[in-house]
Amino acid sequence: MTVRVRFAPSPTGYPHVGNIRTALFNWLFARHHGGVFIVRIEDTDQNRKVEGALESILASLKWLGLDWDEGPEVDGQYGPYFQSQRLELYQKYAQALLDSGHAYKCYCSSERLEQMRREMAERKESVRAYDRHCRDLTDQQRTQYESKGMNSVVRFKIPLVGQTTFHDLIRGDITFDNGELDDLVLLKSDGYPTYHLANIVDDHLMEITHVMRADEWLSSTPRHVLLYEAFGWQPPLFAHLPMILGPDKSKLSKRHGATAVTEFQQQGYLPEAMLNFMALLGWSLDDKTELFSRDDLVQYFSIERVNSTAAVFDHQKLHWMNGVYIRQMSTEDLLGQIKPVLEQD
Ligand code: GLU
Ligand code: ZN
């Protein structure tokens, strides 16, 4: 089996070290196994698109030398690699789930949904995103709504009972009660897919073998596993990477200083140092070795050695490591790095 992994950023902002750490672990895993590293742009949320974000994501990868085998600028056999260019595919697969009875059209207006949530809150129930109002509409009601030209979204029918279990390569077996999951939207009324539909259709069609992503997506995974089952597809293997915290143990954010990879580049950090430092955010070889060249990392990286507990971003350690790499440079190389910075001012 050829390992095929992907980094699937949404161009909704400047890439945070957490995003690029995800890219790095996928890249290391692919290179270690002689596999394929894919970059797929998840740009279906048109409202959240940020100008310049895509360029900044690709520039961060290039700066760190994380080359991709398929994706923007290089293409490949499984393209297009921009989800906004694959809308017809998602529509086709949403229709397939409607046809097989695994999905249904929901005609609820946003006003109705808001009112429903307000009433749930008033009754002091835990507020759910949806009450399955349209799950059991009669054919007659459906025909009537269609003939009125009412807008609809496609929702996934989550099984009402039972549990969904999957194995995470970092965290072990994880079980969710299906009763806790909502009938999520797959296709919006404007014909755009949600993250869930587009993500699993693409992982399947692009023959992704391992999904390695931030652990904020862990709660989406049971939904994805159920979607794979509904399609009759074999799910990939999953590995959810630990969160990155600031020194005060809260989620790493601007409050802790620079977080965008491009900021570190501007501040004079060397890509080799940054790469080495980021590889240790959640992975270690033996809990003590700190300095790794790119080749060492490719040679030693394994999912087994990724921690399940959060990593702490230590700016001082990065600073120290950068010093180590700077001192190792030849004077010529160092001058080559310094000159463009001096010439900028
Ligand atoms: N587009 C999602 C993100 O921005 C991808 C999550 C995943 O890898 O499934 O992180
Ligand atoms: Zn509805």
Coordinates of C-alpha atoms and ligand atoms in Angstrom, one line a residue:
M1 CA 0.0 0.0 0.0
T2 CA 1.3 3.4 -0.9
V3 CA 0.9 5.9 1.9
R4 CA -1.2 8.9 0.7
V5 CA -1.7 11.7 3.2
R6 CA -3.0 15.2 2.8
F7 CA -2.8 18.6 4.4
A8 CA -6.2 20.2 3.9
P9 CA -6.1 23.9 4.9
S10 CA -9.0 26.3 4.6
P11 CA -7.8 29.7 3.3
T12 CA -9.6 31.5 6.1
G13 CA -6.6 33.2 7.7
Y14 CA -2.8 33.3 8.0
P15 CA -1.4 29.8 8.9
H16 CA -0.8 29.4 12.5
V17 CA 2.1 27.2 13.7
G18 CA -0.5 24.6 14.6
N19 CA -1.7 24.3 11.0
I20 CA 1.8 24.1 9.7
R21 CA 2.8 21.5 12.4
T22 CA -0.1 19.4 10.9
A23 CA 1.4 19.8 7.5
L24 CA 4.9 18.9 8.8
F25 CA 3.7 15.7 10.5
N26 CA 1.9 14.6 7.3
W27 CA 5.0 15.5 5.2
L28 CA 7.3 13.6 7.5
F29 CA 5.0 10.6 7.5
A30 CA 4.8 10.6 3.7
R31 CA 8.5 11.0 3.2
H32 CA 9.4 8.4 5.9
H33 CA 7.2 5.8 4.1
G34 CA 8.1 6.9 0.5
G35 CA 4.5 7.9 0.2
V36 CA 2.6 10.8 -1.4
F37 CA 2.0 14.2 0.3
I38 CA -1.0 16.1 -1.0
V39 CA -2.1 19.6 -0.4
R40 CA -5.9 20.1 -0.8
I41 CA -7.4 23.5 -0.4
E42 CA -10.8 23.4 1.4
D43 CA -12.2 26.6 0.1
T44 CA -15.9 25.9 0.2
D45 CA -16.8 28.4 2.8
Q46 CA -16.8 31.5 0.6
N47 CA -17.8 33.8 3.4
R48 CA -14.8 33.0 5.4
K49 CA -12.2 33.3 2.6
V50 CA -9.4 35.7 3.4
E51 CA -7.5 37.4 0.7
G52 CA -3.8 36.4 0.6
A53 CA -4.4 33.4 3.0
L54 CA -3.8 30.7 0.3
E55 CA -0.5 32.4 -0.8
S56 CA 0.6 32.6 2.8
I57 CA -0.1 28.9 3.4
L58 CA 1.8 27.9 0.3
A59 CA 4.7 30.3 1.1
S60 CA 5.0 28.8 4.6
L61 CA 5.2 25.3 3.3
K62 CA 7.8 26.4 0.7
W63 CA 9.9 28.3 3.2
L64 CA 10.1 25.1 5.4
G65 CA 10.9 23.0 2.4
L66 CA 7.7 20.9 2.7
D67 CA 7.3 20.1 -0.9
W68 CA 4.0 18.5 -2.1
D69 CA 3.5 15.8 -4.7
E70 CA 0.0 16.7 -5.7
G71 CA -1.9 19.9 -5.1
P72 CA -1.9 23.6 -6.2
E73 CA 0.8 24.5 -8.7
V74 CA 1.8 20.9 -9.3
D75 CA -1.6 19.2 -10.0
G76 CA -1.8 15.4 -10.1
Q77 CA -4.1 12.6 -11.2
Y78 CA -6.7 13.1 -8.4
G79 CA -7.4 16.8 -9.0
P80 CA -8.7 19.4 -9.0
Y81 CA -7.2 20.1 -5.6
F82 CA -9.4 23.1 -4.8
Q83 CA -12.7 22.0 -3.4
S84 CA -14.4 25.0 -5.0
Q85 CA -13.7 23.4 -8.3
R86 CA -15.3 20.1 -7.3
L87 CA -18.8 21.2 -6.5
E88 CA -20.5 18.8 -8.9
L89 CA -18.9 15.8 -7.3
Y90 CA -20.2 16.7 -3.9
Q91 CA -23.7 17.3 -5.3
K92 CA -23.6 13.9 -7.0
Y93 CA -22.6 12.2 -3.8
A94 CA -25.2 14.0 -1.7
Q95 CA -27.8 12.9 -4.2
A96 CA -26.5 9.3 -3.9
L97 CA -27.2 9.4 -0.1
L98 CA -30.7 10.9 -0.8
D99 CA -31.3 8.0 -3.2
S100 CA -30.1 5.4 -0.7
G101 CA -32.2 6.8 2.1
H102 CA -29.2 7.9 4.2
A103 CA -30.0 11.6 3.8
Y104 CA -33.0 13.8 3.5
K105 CA -33.9 17.3 2.5
C106 CA -34.6 19.8 5.2
Y107 CA -36.8 22.8 4.3
C108 CA -36.6 24.6 7.7
S109 CA -35.9 28.3 7.5
S110 CA -33.2 29.9 9.6
E111 CA -36.0 31.6 11.6
R112 CA -37.6 28.3 12.4
L113 CA -34.2 26.9 13.5
E114 CA -33.5 29.9 15.7
Q115 CA -36.9 29.7 17.3
M116 CA -36.5 25.9 17.9
R117 CA -33.2 26.6 19.7
R118 CA -34.7 29.4 21.8
E119 CA -37.5 27.1 22.9
M120 CA -35.0 24.3 23.8
A121 CA -33.1 26.8 25.9
E122 CA -36.3 28.0 27.6
R123 CA -37.2 24.4 28.4
K124 CA -33.7 24.1 29.8
E125 CA -32.9 21.2 27.5
S126 CA -29.4 21.0 26.1
V127 CA -29.6 23.0 22.9
R128 CA -29.3 20.9 19.7
A129 CA -28.5 22.3 16.3
Y130 CA -31.6 20.5 14.8
D131 CA -34.6 18.6 16.0
R132 CA -35.0 16.3 13.0
H133 CA -38.2 18.0 12.0
C134 CA -37.9 17.1 8.3
R135 CA -36.5 13.6 8.8
D136 CA -40.0 12.0 8.5
L137 CA -41.9 14.2 6.2
T138 CA -44.5 12.4 4.1
D139 CA -44.0 12.2 0.3
Q140 CA -47.0 14.5 0.0
Q141 CA -45.4 17.2 2.2
R142 CA -42.1 16.9 0.3
T143 CA -43.8 17.2 -3.1
Q144 CA -45.7 20.2 -1.8
Y145 CA -42.6 22.0 -0.5
E146 CA -40.8 21.2 -3.8
S147 CA -43.6 22.6 -5.9
K148 CA -43.5 25.8 -3.9
G149 CA -39.8 26.0 -4.7
M150 CA -38.8 26.1 -1.1
N151 CA -35.1 26.2 -0.4
S152 CA -33.7 23.1 1.2
V153 CA -30.4 21.7 2.6
V154 CA -29.4 18.0 2.5
R155 CA -29.0 16.5 6.0
F156 CA -27.4 13.2 7.0
K157 CA -29.5 10.6 8.9
I158 CA -27.5 9.8 11.9
P159 CA -28.7 6.5 13.4
L160 CA -30.9 7.2 16.3
V161 CA -29.5 4.5 18.6
G162 CA -26.2 2.7 19.0
Q163 CA -22.6 3.8 19.2
T164 CA -19.8 4.6 16.8
T165 CA -16.3 3.5 17.6
F166 CA -13.2 4.1 15.7
H167 CA -9.5 3.6 16.4
D168 CA -7.3 6.6 16.6
L169 CA -3.6 5.8 16.1
I170 CA -2.6 8.2 18.8
R171 CA -5.5 8.0 21.3
G172 CA -6.7 4.4 20.9
D173 CA -10.3 3.4 20.6
I174 CA -12.9 6.2 20.8
T175 CA -16.6 5.7 21.2
F176 CA -19.4 8.2 20.7
D177 CA -23.1 7.7 21.4
N178 CA -25.0 8.3 18.1
G179 CA -27.7 9.9 20.2
E180 CA -25.3 12.8 20.8
L181 CA -24.8 13.5 17.1
D182 CA -27.0 15.8 15.1
D183 CA -28.3 15.2 11.6
L184 CA -25.6 17.4 10.1
V185 CA -26.0 19.4 6.9
L186 CA -24.1 17.9 4.0
L187 CA -25.1 20.2 1.2
K188 CA -26.2 23.8 1.7
S189 CA -29.1 25.4 -0.1
D190 CA -26.7 27.2 -2.5
G191 CA -25.3 23.9 -3.6
Y192 CA -22.0 24.2 -1.7
P193 CA -21.0 21.2 0.5
T194 CA -20.2 21.5 4.2
Y195 CA -16.7 20.6 5.4
H196 CA -17.9 17.1 6.4
L197 CA -19.2 16.0 3.0
A198 CA -16.4 17.6 0.9
N199 CA -13.7 16.3 3.3
I200 CA -14.8 12.6 3.2
V201 CA -15.7 12.5 -0.5
D202 CA -12.2 13.9 -1.3
D203 CA -10.4 11.7 1.2
H204 CA -12.1 8.7 -0.5
L205 CA -11.6 9.8 -4.1
M206 CA -8.0 10.9 -3.5
E207 CA -7.3 7.5 -1.8
I208 CA -6.0 9.0 1.4
T209 CA -4.7 6.2 3.6
H210 CA -4.1 8.2 6.9
V211 CA -5.9 11.3 8.1
M212 CA -3.6 13.2 10.4
R213 CA -5.2 16.4 11.7
A214 CA -5.6 18.6 14.7
D215 CA -7.6 17.2 17.6
E216 CA -10.2 19.8 17.3
W217 CA -11.6 17.6 14.5
L218 CA -11.9 14.5 16.8
S219 CA -15.6 15.1 17.4
S220 CA -16.3 15.2 13.7
T221 CA -14.7 11.8 13.2
P222 CA -17.7 9.7 14.3
R223 CA -19.8 11.6 11.8
H224 CA -17.3 10.9 9.1
V225 CA -17.1 7.2 10.0
L226 CA -20.9 7.0 9.7
L227 CA -20.7 8.7 6.4
Y228 CA -18.1 6.2 5.1
E229 CA -20.5 3.4 6.2
A230 CA -23.4 5.0 4.4
F231 CA -21.4 5.2 1.2
G232 CA -20.1 1.7 1.7
W233 CA -16.5 3.0 1.7
Q234 CA -13.6 1.9 3.8
P235 CA -12.5 4.8 6.1
P236 CA -8.9 5.8 6.2
L237 CA -6.9 5.4 9.5
F238 CA -7.1 8.4 11.8
A239 CA -4.6 10.2 14.0
H240 CA -5.5 13.3 15.9
L241 CA -2.6 15.5 16.8
P242 CA -2.3 17.1 20.2
M243 CA -3.1 20.7 20.7
I244 CA -0.4 23.4 21.0
L245 CA -0.5 25.5 24.2
G246 CA 1.3 28.7 25.2
P247 CA 3.6 28.7 28.3
D248 CA 0.6 29.5 30.5
K249 CA -1.1 26.3 29.3
S250 CA -3.9 28.1 27.4
K251 CA -4.4 27.5 23.7
L252 CA -1.5 29.1 21.8
S253 CA -2.7 32.5 20.5
K254 CA -1.5 36.0 19.6
R255 CA -1.3 36.8 23.3
H256 CA 1.7 34.6 23.5
G257 CA 3.6 36.4 20.7
A258 CA 4.1 35.4 17.1
T259 CA 2.0 32.5 15.9
A260 CA 2.0 32.8 12.1
V261 CA 4.9 31.0 10.4
T262 CA 5.6 33.9 8.2
E263 CA 6.1 36.1 11.3
F264 CA 8.9 33.8 12.5
Q265 CA 10.4 34.0 9.1
Q266 CA 10.4 37.8 9.3
Q267 CA 11.8 37.8 12.8
G268 CA 14.9 36.0 11.5
Y269 CA 14.3 32.4 12.4
L270 CA 16.0 29.9 10.1
P271 CA 13.7 27.4 8.4
E272 CA 15.9 24.5 9.7
A273 CA 15.5 25.7 13.2
M274 CA 11.8 26.2 12.8
L275 CA 11.4 22.8 11.3
N276 CA 13.3 21.1 14.1
F277 CA 11.4 23.0 16.7
M278 CA 8.0 22.3 15.2
A279 CA 8.7 18.6 14.9
L280 CA 9.1 18.5 18.7
L281 CA 5.7 20.0 19.2
G282 CA 4.0 16.7 20.1
W283 CA 6.6 14.2 18.8
S284 CA 9.9 13.0 20.3
L285 CA 12.3 10.3 19.4
D286 CA 13.4 9.4 23.0
D287 CA 12.2 12.3 25.2
K288 CA 15.7 13.8 25.2
T289 CA 17.3 14.4 21.8
E290 CA 16.6 17.9 20.7
L291 CA 18.5 18.5 17.5
F292 CA 17.4 16.9 14.3
S293 CA 18.3 17.7 10.7
R294 CA 15.5 17.4 8.1
D295 CA 16.9 14.0 7.1
D296 CA 17.0 12.7 10.7
L297 CA 13.4 13.7 11.1
V298 CA 12.3 11.9 7.9
Q299 CA 14.2 8.8 9.1
Y300 CA 12.9 8.7 12.7
F301 CA 9.4 10.1 12.5
S302 CA 6.6 7.8 13.5
I303 CA 3.0 8.2 14.6
E304 CA 3.7 5.9 17.6
R305 CA 5.9 8.5 19.1
V306 CA 3.4 11.3 18.8
N307 CA 2.0 12.3 22.2
S308 CA -1.6 12.3 23.1
T309 CA -1.1 15.2 25.5
A310 CA -0.9 18.8 24.5
A311 CA 2.5 20.3 23.5
V312 CA 3.8 23.6 25.0
F313 CA 5.2 26.2 22.6
D314 CA 8.3 27.5 24.3
H315 CA 9.6 30.7 22.6
Q316 CA 12.9 30.5 24.6
K317 CA 13.6 27.0 23.3
L318 CA 13.0 28.2 19.7
H319 CA 15.3 31.1 20.3
W320 CA 18.0 28.8 21.6
M321 CA 17.6 26.4 18.8
N322 CA 17.8 29.1 16.2
G323 CA 21.1 30.2 17.8
V324 CA 22.5 26.6 17.4
Y325 CA 21.6 26.6 13.7
I326 CA 23.0 30.1 13.2
R327 CA 26.3 29.2 14.8
Q328 CA 26.5 26.1 12.5
M329 CA 26.3 28.2 9.4
S330 CA 29.2 29.2 7.3
T331 CA 29.9 32.9 7.2
E332 CA 28.9 33.0 3.5
D333 CA 25.6 31.4 4.1
L334 CA 25.0 33.7 7.1
L335 CA 25.8 36.7 5.0
G336 CA 23.4 35.4 2.4
Q337 CA 20.6 35.3 4.9
I338 CA 21.4 38.7 6.5
K339 CA 21.8 40.8 3.4
P340 CA 18.2 40.7 2.1
V341 CA 17.0 41.7 5.6
L342 CA 19.5 44.6 5.8
E343 CA 18.6 45.7 2.3
Q344 CA 14.9 45.9 3.3
D345 CA 15.4 48.8 5.7
Ligands
GLU1 N1 -10.1 22.2 6.3 C1 -9.9 21.7 7.6 C2 -8.9 22.6 8.4 O1 -8.9 23.7 8.0 C3 -9.3 20.3 7.5 C4 -9.5 19.4 8.6 C5 -9.1 18.0 8.2 O2 -7.9 17.8 8.0 O3 -9.9 17.1 8.1 O4 -8.3 22.3 9.3
ZN2 ZN -36.0 20.7 8.6

